Coordinates of C-alpha atoms in Angstrom, one line a residue:
M19 CA 63.3 33.3 -26.3
G20 CA 63.1 30.3 -28.7
K21 CA 61.0 27.4 -28.3
K22 CA 63.8 25.5 -27.0
G23 CA 64.3 27.9 -24.2
K24 CA 60.8 28.2 -23.4
R25 CA 60.5 24.1 -23.0
E26 CA 63.8 24.1 -20.9
K27 CA 62.2 26.9 -18.7
K28 CA 58.9 25.3 -18.4
G29 CA 60.7 22.0 -17.5
K30 CA 62.5 23.7 -14.8
G31 CA 59.5 25.2 -13.4
A32 CA 57.8 22.2 -13.3
E33 CA 60.8 20.4 -11.3
K34 CA 60.5 23.3 -8.7
T35 CA 56.7 22.7 -8.3
A36 CA 57.1 19.0 -7.8
A37 CA 59.8 19.4 -5.4
K38 CA 58.0 21.9 -3.3
M39 CA 54.9 19.6 -3.5
E40 CA 57.2 16.9 -2.0
R41 CA 58.5 19.0 0.8
K42 CA 54.9 19.6 1.8
V43 CA 53.7 16.2 1.5
S44 CA 56.7 15.1 3.7
R45 CA 56.1 17.4 6.5
R46 CA 52.6 16.6 6.7
A47 CA 53.0 12.8 6.3
R48 CA 56.0 13.0 9.1
K49 CA 53.8 12.9 11.9
E50 CA 51.3 10.2 11.0
E51 CA 54.3 7.9 9.8
E52 CA 55.7 8.3 13.1
D53 CA 52.5 7.2 14.6
L54 CA 52.4 4.2 12.1
E55 CA 56.3 3.3 12.6
A56 CA 55.6 2.7 16.2
L57 CA 52.9 0.2 15.2
I58 CA 55.2 -1.6 12.5
A59 CA 58.1 -1.8 15.3
E60 CA 55.2 -3.7 17.3
F61 CA 54.6 -6.1 14.6
Q62 CA 58.4 -6.6 13.9
T63 CA 58.9 -7.5 17.3
L64 CA 56.2 -10.4 17.3
D65 CA 57.9 -11.3 13.8
A66 CA 61.3 -11.5 15.6
K67 CA 60.1 -14.1 17.9
K68 CA 60.5 -16.6 14.9
T69 CA 63.6 -18.5 15.4
Q70 CA 63.7 -21.0 12.7
V71 CA 62.5 -21.6 9.2
I72 CA 58.9 -23.5 9.1
E73 CA 57.2 -24.8 6.1
T74 CA 53.9 -26.0 6.6
S75 CA 51.3 -27.5 4.0
C76 CA 48.2 -25.3 3.8
P77 CA 45.1 -24.6 2.0
P78 CA 45.0 -21.6 -0.3
P79 CA 46.1 -18.2 0.9
S80 CA 43.4 -15.8 2.5
P81 CA 41.6 -13.4 -0.2
R82 CA 43.8 -10.6 -1.0
L83 CA 44.7 -8.0 -3.6
N84 CA 48.2 -5.7 -4.1
G85 CA 50.4 -8.4 -3.4
S86 CA 53.3 -10.0 -5.4
L87 CA 53.2 -13.4 -7.2
S88 CA 56.6 -14.1 -8.7
A89 CA 57.9 -17.2 -10.8
H90 CA 60.7 -19.0 -9.1
P91 CA 63.7 -18.7 -11.5
E92 CA 65.0 -22.3 -11.0
K93 CA 61.9 -24.4 -9.8
D94 CA 58.2 -25.0 -10.8
E95 CA 57.1 -22.8 -8.0
L96 CA 55.1 -19.5 -7.7
I97 CA 56.2 -17.1 -5.0
L98 CA 53.3 -15.0 -3.2
F99 CA 54.3 -12.3 -0.8
G100 CA 52.3 -9.7 1.0
G101 CA 49.1 -8.0 0.0
E102 CA 46.0 -6.4 1.7
Y103 CA 42.5 -7.2 2.5
F104 CA 39.6 -5.0 3.3
N105 CA 36.5 -6.3 5.1
G106 CA 34.2 -3.1 5.0
Q107 CA 35.7 -1.8 8.6
K108 CA 39.1 -2.8 8.8
T109 CA 42.3 -3.0 6.5
Y110 CA 44.5 -6.2 7.0
L111 CA 48.1 -6.0 5.7
Y112 CA 50.1 -9.0 5.2
N113 CA 53.8 -10.2 5.1
D114 CA 53.3 -13.9 4.9
L115 CA 55.1 -15.8 2.5
Y116 CA 53.6 -18.7 0.2
L117 CA 55.1 -21.1 -2.3
Y118 CA 52.6 -22.7 -4.9
N119 CA 54.0 -26.2 -6.5
I120 CA 52.9 -26.1 -10.0
R121 CA 53.1 -29.9 -10.6
K122 CA 51.3 -30.9 -7.5
N123 CA 48.7 -27.8 -7.5
S124 CA 49.4 -27.6 -3.7
W125 CA 50.5 -24.5 -1.3
T126 CA 53.2 -24.3 1.3
K127 CA 53.4 -21.8 3.8
V128 CA 56.9 -20.6 4.5
E129 CA 57.7 -18.8 7.8
I130 CA 61.2 -17.1 8.0
P131 CA 62.7 -15.2 10.9
N132 CA 63.0 -11.4 10.3
P133 CA 60.7 -10.9 7.2
P134 CA 60.1 -7.5 5.7
P135 CA 57.3 -5.5 7.5
R136 CA 53.7 -6.2 6.4
R137 CA 53.1 -4.2 3.2
C138 CA 51.0 -3.9 -0.1
A139 CA 51.4 -2.3 -3.4
H140 CA 55.1 -3.3 -3.3
Q141 CA 57.1 -4.5 -6.2
A142 CA 58.8 -8.0 -6.5
A143 CA 61.5 -8.8 -8.9
V144 CA 63.1 -12.4 -9.3
V145 CA 67.0 -13.1 -10.4
P146 CA 68.5 -16.4 -10.9
T147 CA 71.6 -15.5 -8.7
A148 CA 72.6 -17.9 -6.2
G149 CA 69.7 -20.4 -6.6
G150 CA 67.2 -17.6 -7.0
Q151 CA 66.5 -14.4 -5.3
L152 CA 63.4 -12.4 -4.8
W153 CA 63.9 -8.7 -4.3
V154 CA 61.1 -6.7 -2.7
F155 CA 61.0 -2.6 -2.6
G156 CA 58.5 -0.1 -1.3
G157 CA 54.9 -0.4 -0.6
E158 CA 52.7 0.8 2.0
F159 CA 51.3 0.0 5.5
A160 CA 47.9 1.4 6.4
S161 CA 46.1 1.8 9.8
P162 CA 43.1 -0.3 10.2
S163 CA 40.7 2.5 9.2
G164 CA 42.6 2.8 5.9
E165 CA 43.2 6.8 6.7
Q166 CA 46.8 6.7 7.4
F167 CA 49.5 5.3 5.6
Y168 CA 53.3 4.6 5.8
H169 CA 55.2 4.4 2.6
Y170 CA 58.2 2.2 2.5
K171 CA 61.6 2.9 0.9
D172 CA 63.4 0.0 2.1
L173 CA 65.0 -2.9 -0.1
W174 CA 65.0 -6.6 0.7
V175 CA 66.0 -9.8 -0.8
L176 CA 64.9 -13.2 -0.1
H177 CA 67.6 -15.9 -0.7
L178 CA 65.4 -18.9 -1.9
A179 CA 68.1 -21.5 -1.7
T180 CA 69.0 -20.8 2.1
R181 CA 65.2 -19.4 2.9
T182 CA 66.6 -16.2 4.5
W183 CA 65.6 -12.7 4.4
E184 CA 68.2 -9.9 4.2
Q185 CA 67.7 -6.0 4.3
I186 CA 69.7 -4.3 2.0
K187 CA 70.8 -0.8 3.5
A188 CA 72.0 1.5 0.6
S189 CA 71.8 5.3 0.6
G190 CA 70.6 7.2 -2.6
G191 CA 67.4 5.4 -3.4
P192 CA 64.0 6.3 -4.2
S193 CA 61.7 8.2 -1.5
G194 CA 59.1 6.3 0.1
R195 CA 56.1 5.1 -2.3
S196 CA 53.9 2.7 -3.4
G197 CA 52.1 1.8 -6.7
H198 CA 55.5 2.1 -8.4
R199 CA 57.0 -0.4 -10.8
M200 CA 60.2 -2.2 -10.8
V201 CA 61.9 -4.8 -13.4
A202 CA 65.2 -6.6 -13.2
C203 CA 67.3 -5.4 -16.5
K204 CA 70.3 -6.8 -17.1
R205 CA 72.3 -6.5 -13.6
Q206 CA 70.1 -3.9 -12.2
L207 CA 66.6 -3.3 -10.7
V208 CA 65.0 -0.2 -12.4
V209 CA 62.2 1.7 -10.3
F210 CA 59.6 4.1 -11.9
G211 CA 57.0 6.2 -10.7
G212 CA 54.6 5.7 -7.8
F213 CA 52.9 7.8 -5.4
H214 CA 52.9 9.0 -1.8
E215 CA 50.1 9.9 0.1
S216 CA 49.3 11.4 3.5
A217 CA 45.7 12.0 5.0
R218 CA 45.5 15.5 3.2
D219 CA 48.0 15.5 0.2
Y220 CA 49.6 13.4 -2.3
I221 CA 52.1 13.4 -4.8
Y222 CA 52.8 11.2 -8.0
Y223 CA 56.2 10.5 -9.2
N224 CA 58.0 9.9 -12.8
D225 CA 61.5 9.4 -11.5
V226 CA 63.6 6.6 -12.5
Y227 CA 66.3 4.9 -10.0
A228 CA 68.5 2.0 -10.9
F229 CA 69.9 -0.5 -8.3
N230 CA 73.0 -2.2 -9.4
L231 CA 72.8 -6.0 -8.2
D232 CA 76.9 -6.1 -8.2
S233 CA 77.8 -3.0 -6.5
F234 CA 74.6 -2.9 -4.2
T235 CA 74.5 0.6 -4.8
W236 CA 71.4 3.0 -5.9
S237 CA 71.6 5.6 -8.7
K238 CA 69.0 8.0 -10.0
L239 CA 68.9 8.1 -13.8
A240 CA 68.5 11.3 -15.6
P241 CA 67.4 10.3 -19.1
S242 CA 67.1 12.7 -21.9
G243 CA 64.2 13.6 -24.0
I244 CA 60.5 13.8 -22.8
G245 CA 59.5 11.2 -20.6
P246 CA 56.0 9.9 -19.1
A247 CA 54.0 12.4 -16.6
P248 CA 53.8 11.4 -13.2
R249 CA 51.7 8.3 -12.5
S250 CA 51.4 4.9 -10.5
G251 CA 50.2 1.6 -11.6
C252 CA 51.5 1.5 -15.2
Q253 CA 53.2 -1.3 -17.2
M254 CA 56.7 -2.0 -17.1
A255 CA 58.5 -4.4 -19.3
T256 CA 62.0 -5.1 -20.4
T257 CA 63.1 -5.8 -24.1
P258 CA 65.9 -8.3 -24.8
E259 CA 68.1 -5.5 -25.7
G260 CA 67.8 -4.1 -22.2
S261 CA 65.5 -1.1 -22.9
I262 CA 62.2 -0.6 -20.8
V263 CA 58.8 0.0 -22.0
I264 CA 56.1 2.3 -20.2
Y265 CA 52.4 2.0 -20.9
G266 CA 49.5 3.6 -19.0
G267 CA 48.9 4.1 -15.4
Y268 CA 46.9 6.5 -13.2
S269 CA 47.2 9.6 -11.5
K270 CA 45.0 12.3 -9.9
Q271 CA 45.2 16.0 -9.2
R272 CA 43.3 18.4 -7.0
V273 CA 40.7 20.5 -9.0
K274 CA 39.3 22.2 -6.1
K275 CA 39.3 21.9 -2.2
D276 CA 38.3 18.3 -1.4
V277 CA 37.8 17.2 -5.2
D278 CA 40.3 15.1 -7.0
K279 CA 40.2 14.3 -10.8
G280 CA 41.9 10.9 -11.8
T281 CA 43.6 10.4 -15.3
L282 CA 43.9 7.1 -17.2
H283 CA 47.2 7.3 -19.3
T284 CA 47.1 5.7 -22.4
D285 CA 50.5 7.0 -23.7
M286 CA 53.4 4.8 -24.3
F287 CA 57.3 5.3 -23.7
L288 CA 60.5 3.7 -24.5
L289 CA 63.4 4.0 -22.1
K290 CA 66.6 3.1 -23.7
T291 CA 70.3 2.6 -22.7
E292 CA 73.3 2.9 -24.5
G293 CA 75.8 0.5 -22.6
S294 CA 75.8 -2.9 -20.9
G295 CA 73.9 -2.0 -17.8
K296 CA 76.4 0.1 -15.7
E297 CA 75.7 3.0 -13.7
E298 CA 77.3 5.6 -16.1
D299 CA 75.4 4.3 -18.9
K300 CA 73.2 7.2 -20.7
W301 CA 69.3 6.6 -20.8
A302 CA 67.0 8.3 -23.2
W303 CA 63.1 8.7 -23.3
S304 CA 61.2 8.3 -26.5
R305 CA 57.5 8.1 -27.2
L306 CA 56.1 5.0 -29.0
N307 CA 53.2 5.0 -31.4
P308 CA 52.0 1.4 -31.5
S309 CA 50.0 -0.2 -34.0
G310 CA 47.1 -2.7 -33.5
V311 CA 44.1 -2.7 -31.1
K312 CA 45.5 -0.8 -27.9
P313 CA 43.7 -1.8 -24.5
T314 CA 40.8 0.3 -23.7
P315 CA 41.4 3.0 -20.9
R316 CA 41.6 1.4 -17.5
S317 CA 43.5 1.4 -14.2
G318 CA 44.2 -1.4 -11.6
F319 CA 45.3 -3.8 -14.5
S320 CA 47.9 -6.4 -13.9
V321 CA 51.1 -7.1 -15.9
A322 CA 53.4 -9.7 -16.8
L323 CA 56.1 -10.8 -19.5
G324 CA 55.2 -13.5 -21.8
P325 CA 56.9 -15.7 -24.0
N326 CA 57.6 -15.0 -27.8
N327 CA 58.8 -11.4 -26.7
R328 CA 55.6 -10.1 -25.6
S329 CA 54.4 -8.4 -22.5
L330 CA 50.7 -8.9 -21.5
L331 CA 47.9 -6.9 -19.5
F332 CA 45.1 -8.4 -17.7
G333 CA 41.9 -7.2 -16.2
G334 CA 41.6 -3.7 -14.6
V335 CA 38.7 -1.2 -14.1
H336 CA 37.5 2.0 -15.7
D337 CA 35.7 4.4 -13.8
E338 CA 33.4 7.4 -14.8
E339 CA 34.1 9.9 -12.0
E340 CA 31.8 12.7 -10.9
E341 CA 32.2 14.7 -8.1
E342 CA 29.8 12.7 -5.8
S343 CA 29.7 9.3 -7.6
I344 CA 31.5 6.8 -9.7
E345 CA 30.7 4.2 -12.1
G346 CA 32.9 1.6 -13.1
D347 CA 33.2 -1.2 -15.5
F348 CA 35.7 -4.2 -14.3
F349 CA 37.7 -6.2 -17.0
N350 CA 39.0 -9.8 -17.5
D351 CA 40.4 -9.6 -20.9
I352 CA 44.0 -10.0 -22.0
Y353 CA 45.9 -7.8 -24.3
F354 CA 49.4 -8.5 -25.8
Y355 CA 52.1 -6.2 -26.5
D356 CA 54.5 -7.5 -29.2
I357 CA 57.7 -5.6 -28.2
G358 CA 59.6 -6.4 -31.5
K359 CA 56.8 -5.3 -33.7
N360 CA 55.5 -2.4 -31.7
R361 CA 51.7 -3.7 -31.8
W362 CA 49.2 -4.3 -29.5
F363 CA 46.4 -7.1 -29.9
P364 CA 43.7 -8.6 -27.8
G365 CA 44.1 -12.1 -26.5
Q366 CA 41.6 -14.5 -27.9
L367 CA 40.9 -18.1 -27.0
K368 CA 41.4 -20.6 -29.9
V369 CA 39.4 -23.8 -30.5
S370 CA 41.1 -26.9 -30.3
K371 CA 41.1 -29.5 -33.3
S372 CA 38.9 -32.0 -31.4
E373 CA 36.5 -29.1 -30.8
K374 CA 36.4 -27.6 -34.4
R375 CA 35.4 -31.6 -35.5
K376 CA 32.4 -31.5 -33.1
R377 CA 31.2 -28.1 -34.4
R378 CA 31.4 -29.2 -38.0
R379 CA 29.3 -32.4 -36.9
G380 CA 26.9 -30.1 -35.1
R381 CA 26.4 -27.7 -37.8
R382 CA 25.9 -30.6 -40.4
A383 CA 23.0 -32.1 -38.3
E384 CA 21.5 -28.9 -37.8
T385 CA 21.4 -28.2 -41.7
D386 CA 19.9 -31.9 -42.0
G387 CA 17.2 -31.3 -39.3
G388 CA 15.5 -28.5 -41.0
D389 CA 16.1 -25.0 -42.4
D390 CA 12.5 -24.0 -41.8
E391 CA 12.7 -23.8 -38.0
V392 CA 15.7 -21.8 -38.3
E393 CA 14.4 -19.2 -40.6
K394 CA 11.3 -18.7 -38.1
Q395 CA 13.8 -18.1 -35.1
A396 CA 14.2 -14.3 -34.2
P397 CA 15.5 -11.8 -33.3
Q398 CA 18.8 -11.7 -35.7
G399 CA 22.0 -10.5 -34.4
P400 CA 23.3 -10.3 -30.7
V401 CA 20.9 -10.0 -27.8
E402 CA 21.4 -8.3 -24.6
I403 CA 20.1 -9.6 -21.6
V404 CA 20.0 -7.6 -18.6
K405 CA 19.8 -8.9 -15.0
E406 CA 19.4 -6.9 -11.8
V407 CA 20.0 -8.7 -8.3
V408 CA 19.2 -6.7 -5.0
A409 CA 21.3 -8.0 -2.0
E410 CA 20.3 -8.1 1.5
D411 CA 22.1 -4.6 2.2
G412 CA 20.1 -3.0 -0.7
T413 CA 23.1 -3.1 -3.2
V414 CA 22.0 -3.3 -6.7
M415 CA 24.1 -5.1 -9.3
T416 CA 23.4 -5.1 -12.8
I417 CA 24.8 -7.8 -15.0
K418 CA 24.7 -7.4 -18.8
Q419 CA 25.3 -10.4 -21.0
V420 CA 25.6 -10.3 -24.8
I421 CA 24.3 -13.7 -26.2
S422 CA 24.9 -14.1 -29.9
G423 CA 22.0 -14.3 -32.1
P424 CA 21.7 -16.7 -35.3
A425 CA 23.5 -14.3 -37.8
D426 CA 26.3 -13.4 -35.7
E427 CA 26.7 -17.1 -34.8
K428 CA 27.2 -17.9 -38.3
E429 CA 29.5 -15.2 -38.7
R430 CA 31.6 -16.2 -35.9
S431 CA 31.7 -19.7 -37.2
E432 CA 33.2 -18.8 -40.3
S433 CA 35.7 -16.5 -38.5
E434 CA 36.6 -19.6 -36.3
E435 CA 37.3 -21.8 -39.3
E436 CA 39.8 -18.9 -40.5
D437 CA 41.5 -18.0 -37.0
G438 CA 40.0 -20.3 -34.3
A439 CA 39.0 -17.4 -32.2
L440 CA 36.3 -18.2 -29.7
S441 CA 34.6 -16.6 -26.8
P442 CA 35.8 -18.1 -23.3
Q443 CA 33.6 -20.8 -21.6
V444 CA 35.6 -20.6 -18.4
E445 CA 37.4 -17.5 -17.4
P446 CA 38.2 -15.6 -14.4
C447 CA 35.7 -13.2 -13.3
P448 CA 36.3 -9.4 -14.1
R449 CA 38.7 -8.0 -11.3
S450 CA 41.4 -5.4 -10.7
N451 CA 44.5 -5.4 -8.6
A452 CA 45.2 -9.1 -9.2
M453 CA 48.5 -10.8 -9.0
L454 CA 50.1 -12.3 -12.4
A455 CA 52.8 -14.6 -13.0
V456 CA 54.2 -16.5 -16.1
K457 CA 56.0 -20.0 -15.7
H458 CA 57.0 -22.1 -18.9
G459 CA 54.5 -19.9 -21.1
V460 CA 51.8 -20.4 -18.9
L461 CA 50.1 -17.4 -17.0
Y462 CA 48.6 -17.7 -13.6
V463 CA 46.2 -15.3 -12.2
Y464 CA 45.8 -15.0 -8.5
G465 CA 43.0 -12.9 -6.5
G466 CA 42.2 -9.2 -6.8
M467 CA 39.1 -7.6 -6.3
F468 CA 35.9 -6.3 -7.6
E469 CA 33.3 -4.0 -6.4
V470 CA 29.4 -3.7 -6.1
G471 CA 28.2 -0.6 -4.6
D472 CA 30.1 0.0 -1.5
R473 CA 31.0 -3.3 -1.0
Q474 CA 34.1 -5.0 -2.1
F475 CA 35.0 -8.5 -3.0
T476 CA 38.3 -9.7 -2.6
L477 CA 39.3 -13.0 -4.2
S478 CA 41.4 -16.0 -3.6
D479 CA 41.0 -18.0 -6.8
L480 CA 43.7 -19.2 -9.2
Y481 CA 43.3 -19.8 -12.8
S482 CA 46.0 -20.5 -15.4
I483 CA 46.1 -20.3 -19.3
D484 CA 48.8 -21.8 -21.6
L485 CA 49.8 -18.7 -23.7
H486 CA 51.3 -20.6 -26.6
K487 CA 48.0 -22.4 -27.2
M488 CA 45.4 -20.0 -25.8
E489 CA 42.8 -22.7 -26.0
E490 CA 41.1 -22.6 -22.4
W491 CA 41.4 -21.3 -18.8
K492 CA 41.9 -23.8 -16.4
V493 CA 40.6 -23.4 -12.6
L494 CA 43.3 -24.4 -10.1
V495 CA 41.7 -22.9 -7.0
E496 CA 38.0 -22.0 -7.0
I497 CA 36.8 -19.1 -5.1
D498 CA 35.4 -20.0 -1.8
P499 CA 32.3 -18.2 -1.0
K500 CA 32.7 -18.6 2.7
T501 CA 35.7 -16.2 2.8
Q502 CA 33.7 -13.5 1.5
E503 CA 33.0 -11.2 4.4
W504 CA 31.5 -7.7 4.6
L505 CA 31.0 -5.8 7.6
E506 CA 28.9 -2.4 7.4
E507 CA 30.3 0.6 8.8
S508 CA 29.4 1.3 12.4
D509 CA 29.6 4.3 14.5
S510 CA 31.9 2.6 17.2
D511 CA 34.7 4.3 18.5
E512 CA 37.1 4.6 15.6
E513 CA 40.1 6.0 17.9
E514 CA 40.0 2.4 20.0
E515 CA 39.8 0.6 16.6
D516 CA 43.0 2.6 15.3
M517 CA 45.0 1.7 18.4
E518 CA 44.5 -2.0 17.5
G519 CA 46.8 -1.5 14.5
A520 CA 46.5 -2.8 11.0
E521 CA 45.6 -6.4 11.1
G522 CA 47.9 -9.2 9.9
G523 CA 47.6 -12.7 9.2
E524 CA 49.4 -13.9 12.4
E525 CA 47.9 -11.9 15.0
E526 CA 46.3 -12.6 18.1
S527 CA 42.5 -13.5 17.9
S528 CA 39.6 -11.4 18.9
E529 CA 35.9 -11.7 18.5
E530 CA 36.0 -10.7 15.2
D531 CA 39.2 -12.5 14.1
S532 CA 40.4 -16.2 14.6
E533 CA 43.4 -18.2 13.8
D534 CA 43.0 -22.1 12.7
E535 CA 45.9 -24.5 13.7
G536 CA 48.5 -23.3 11.2
G537 CA 48.1 -19.6 12.6
E538 CA 46.3 -18.3 9.2
E539 CA 43.7 -15.6 10.1
Q540 CA 40.1 -16.8 9.0
H541 CA 37.7 -14.3 8.6
P542 CA 34.3 -14.8 9.5
S543 CA 32.1 -16.3 6.7
V544 CA 29.0 -15.3 5.1
Q545 CA 27.0 -17.6 3.1
P546 CA 26.9 -17.0 -0.8
D547 CA 23.9 -15.1 -2.0
E548 CA 22.2 -15.2 -5.4
K549 CA 24.1 -12.0 -6.4
H550 CA 27.6 -13.7 -5.8
A551 CA 26.5 -16.8 -7.6
D552 CA 25.3 -14.9 -10.7
Y553 CA 28.4 -12.8 -10.9
L554 CA 30.4 -15.9 -11.1
S555 CA 28.4 -17.4 -14.0
R556 CA 30.1 -18.6 -17.0
T557 CA 28.8 -16.6 -20.0
E558 CA 30.1 -15.7 -23.4
Q559 CA 30.6 -12.2 -22.5
Y560 CA 29.8 -9.9 -19.4
W561 CA 30.7 -7.3 -17.5
I562 CA 29.7 -5.2 -14.5
K563 CA 28.0 -1.8 -14.4
V564 CA 28.7 -0.4 -11.1
A565 CA 26.0 2.2 -9.6
R566 CA 27.6 4.3 -7.0
S567 CA 25.0 7.2 -6.8
N568 CA 24.7 7.0 -3.0
M569 CA 28.8 6.8 -2.4
G570 CA 30.1 9.4 -0.2
P571 CA 33.3 11.3 -0.4
D572 CA 35.1 8.9 1.8
A573 CA 34.3 5.9 -0.1
K574 CA 35.2 7.5 -3.2
E575 CA 38.6 8.4 -2.0
K576 CA 39.1 5.0 -1.0
K577 CA 38.0 3.8 -4.5
L578 CA 40.7 6.2 -6.0
K579 CA 43.3 5.4 -3.8
G580 CA 42.9 1.7 -4.6
K581 CA 43.2 2.5 -8.1
S582 CA 46.6 4.0 -7.8
E583 CA 48.0 1.4 -5.9
S584 CA 47.7 -1.4 -8.4

């Protein structure tokens, strides 16, 4: 048998194995999904009581991650939908809808009858049809304990002009999943990858589906060539020609009983079509080998399509996994991929002309002031300063700051004269699973999370940066330390907690949960501590090393799962 025949046989064997695993996961997940379906139905009954559209000016949305942030196709607005929040004991799922007015820097909560059920790790895409449409597919619902999951396979459209939700019922679509990616490509919505997880099993996908926006029908694509391995949380971007670029992602596999090994993918593929976006078009996979400086391996990064035919990647986390511990670095950097040139490069802030003039005057003053003092300064080169802060609960956070020394400062000053590169003074803190949107060439970053030990900080801040100028980050909404809640795990009756259902942003209040006048849930506040303040300090360069030596298997599983939902 030739090499081609062996490859074909191996490919068919892998398909059979994947199909067998999918059936196994489906059987085991059916029972727990039936339990959660009843819970979802209860929430939908509550949502059905809404009979009219209500728009209310409101403060910024509560902290969350794994929601969707989309740019309105016709107005200067951003659309925030869904997401999740974990406070150490309970998982909260949302299906609320917010509009952010870019010009006024203000938020509006929009309550619309019969919205999609609460979810996170879904995908949303906007199209300019009929005054603008927001299409939402898939995602997941979780029990309060975060141990049971329901994966959606439904498709919804929000008609922005009429403020109405509509569920589109069409057969032949993707199976239930979260962590997938979806883009609008010509007159189609294209869905790739994702994962499905039950209490004991999981499966990752690399299939491709297309939904025709004219005929309202699904079709499963069968591209030729060798495509990406199964994964979730990848980068998916469209080209002006109607092709699709896939980069990175995350997957895991079981290496032995109760031990999973995660994989950070760093490969890149092009899905190309020959045609005008019709169902009968032929698609083909090909491998891309981009030039330039690629992003460092990571998961949980966020993606958006920027100006000048460039896609961008922001933030994420890189974990060093061992059987009983995880050590992670969170990021807040930007990488651009030039689609036309097939080239990666890091995003660097540039110095404005006025700032350059100030620095020149400052350097001349330093030269006239005395070279002898400069010569006596030491040490030369960059200096690393390490700070350790211990929280009340015993969590140790290590912050490393790299401060440029005189020699490095001189080199940097010379390079600034050439290309204007400068380390940021104001920037979002490192995070994963943030929500991104680009409007008029400006990137907006909302929310996300970072971890310190077993403690998770979920964010609600909003930053922006002009991608044309790349001169400075602007803080539109600062983080509110009072929204940072963390409850230690207790030995209380978990079964009673599970019966309460995954909390939403508009449910009845209890001792732990209360609502303000607008109906938005307010989590119990905690006062900012030194650790949190230090973490948000503005430095030239900083990152977090998370020590997780005491993390148990349950915490590790939550960490791995969170990465794949991005």
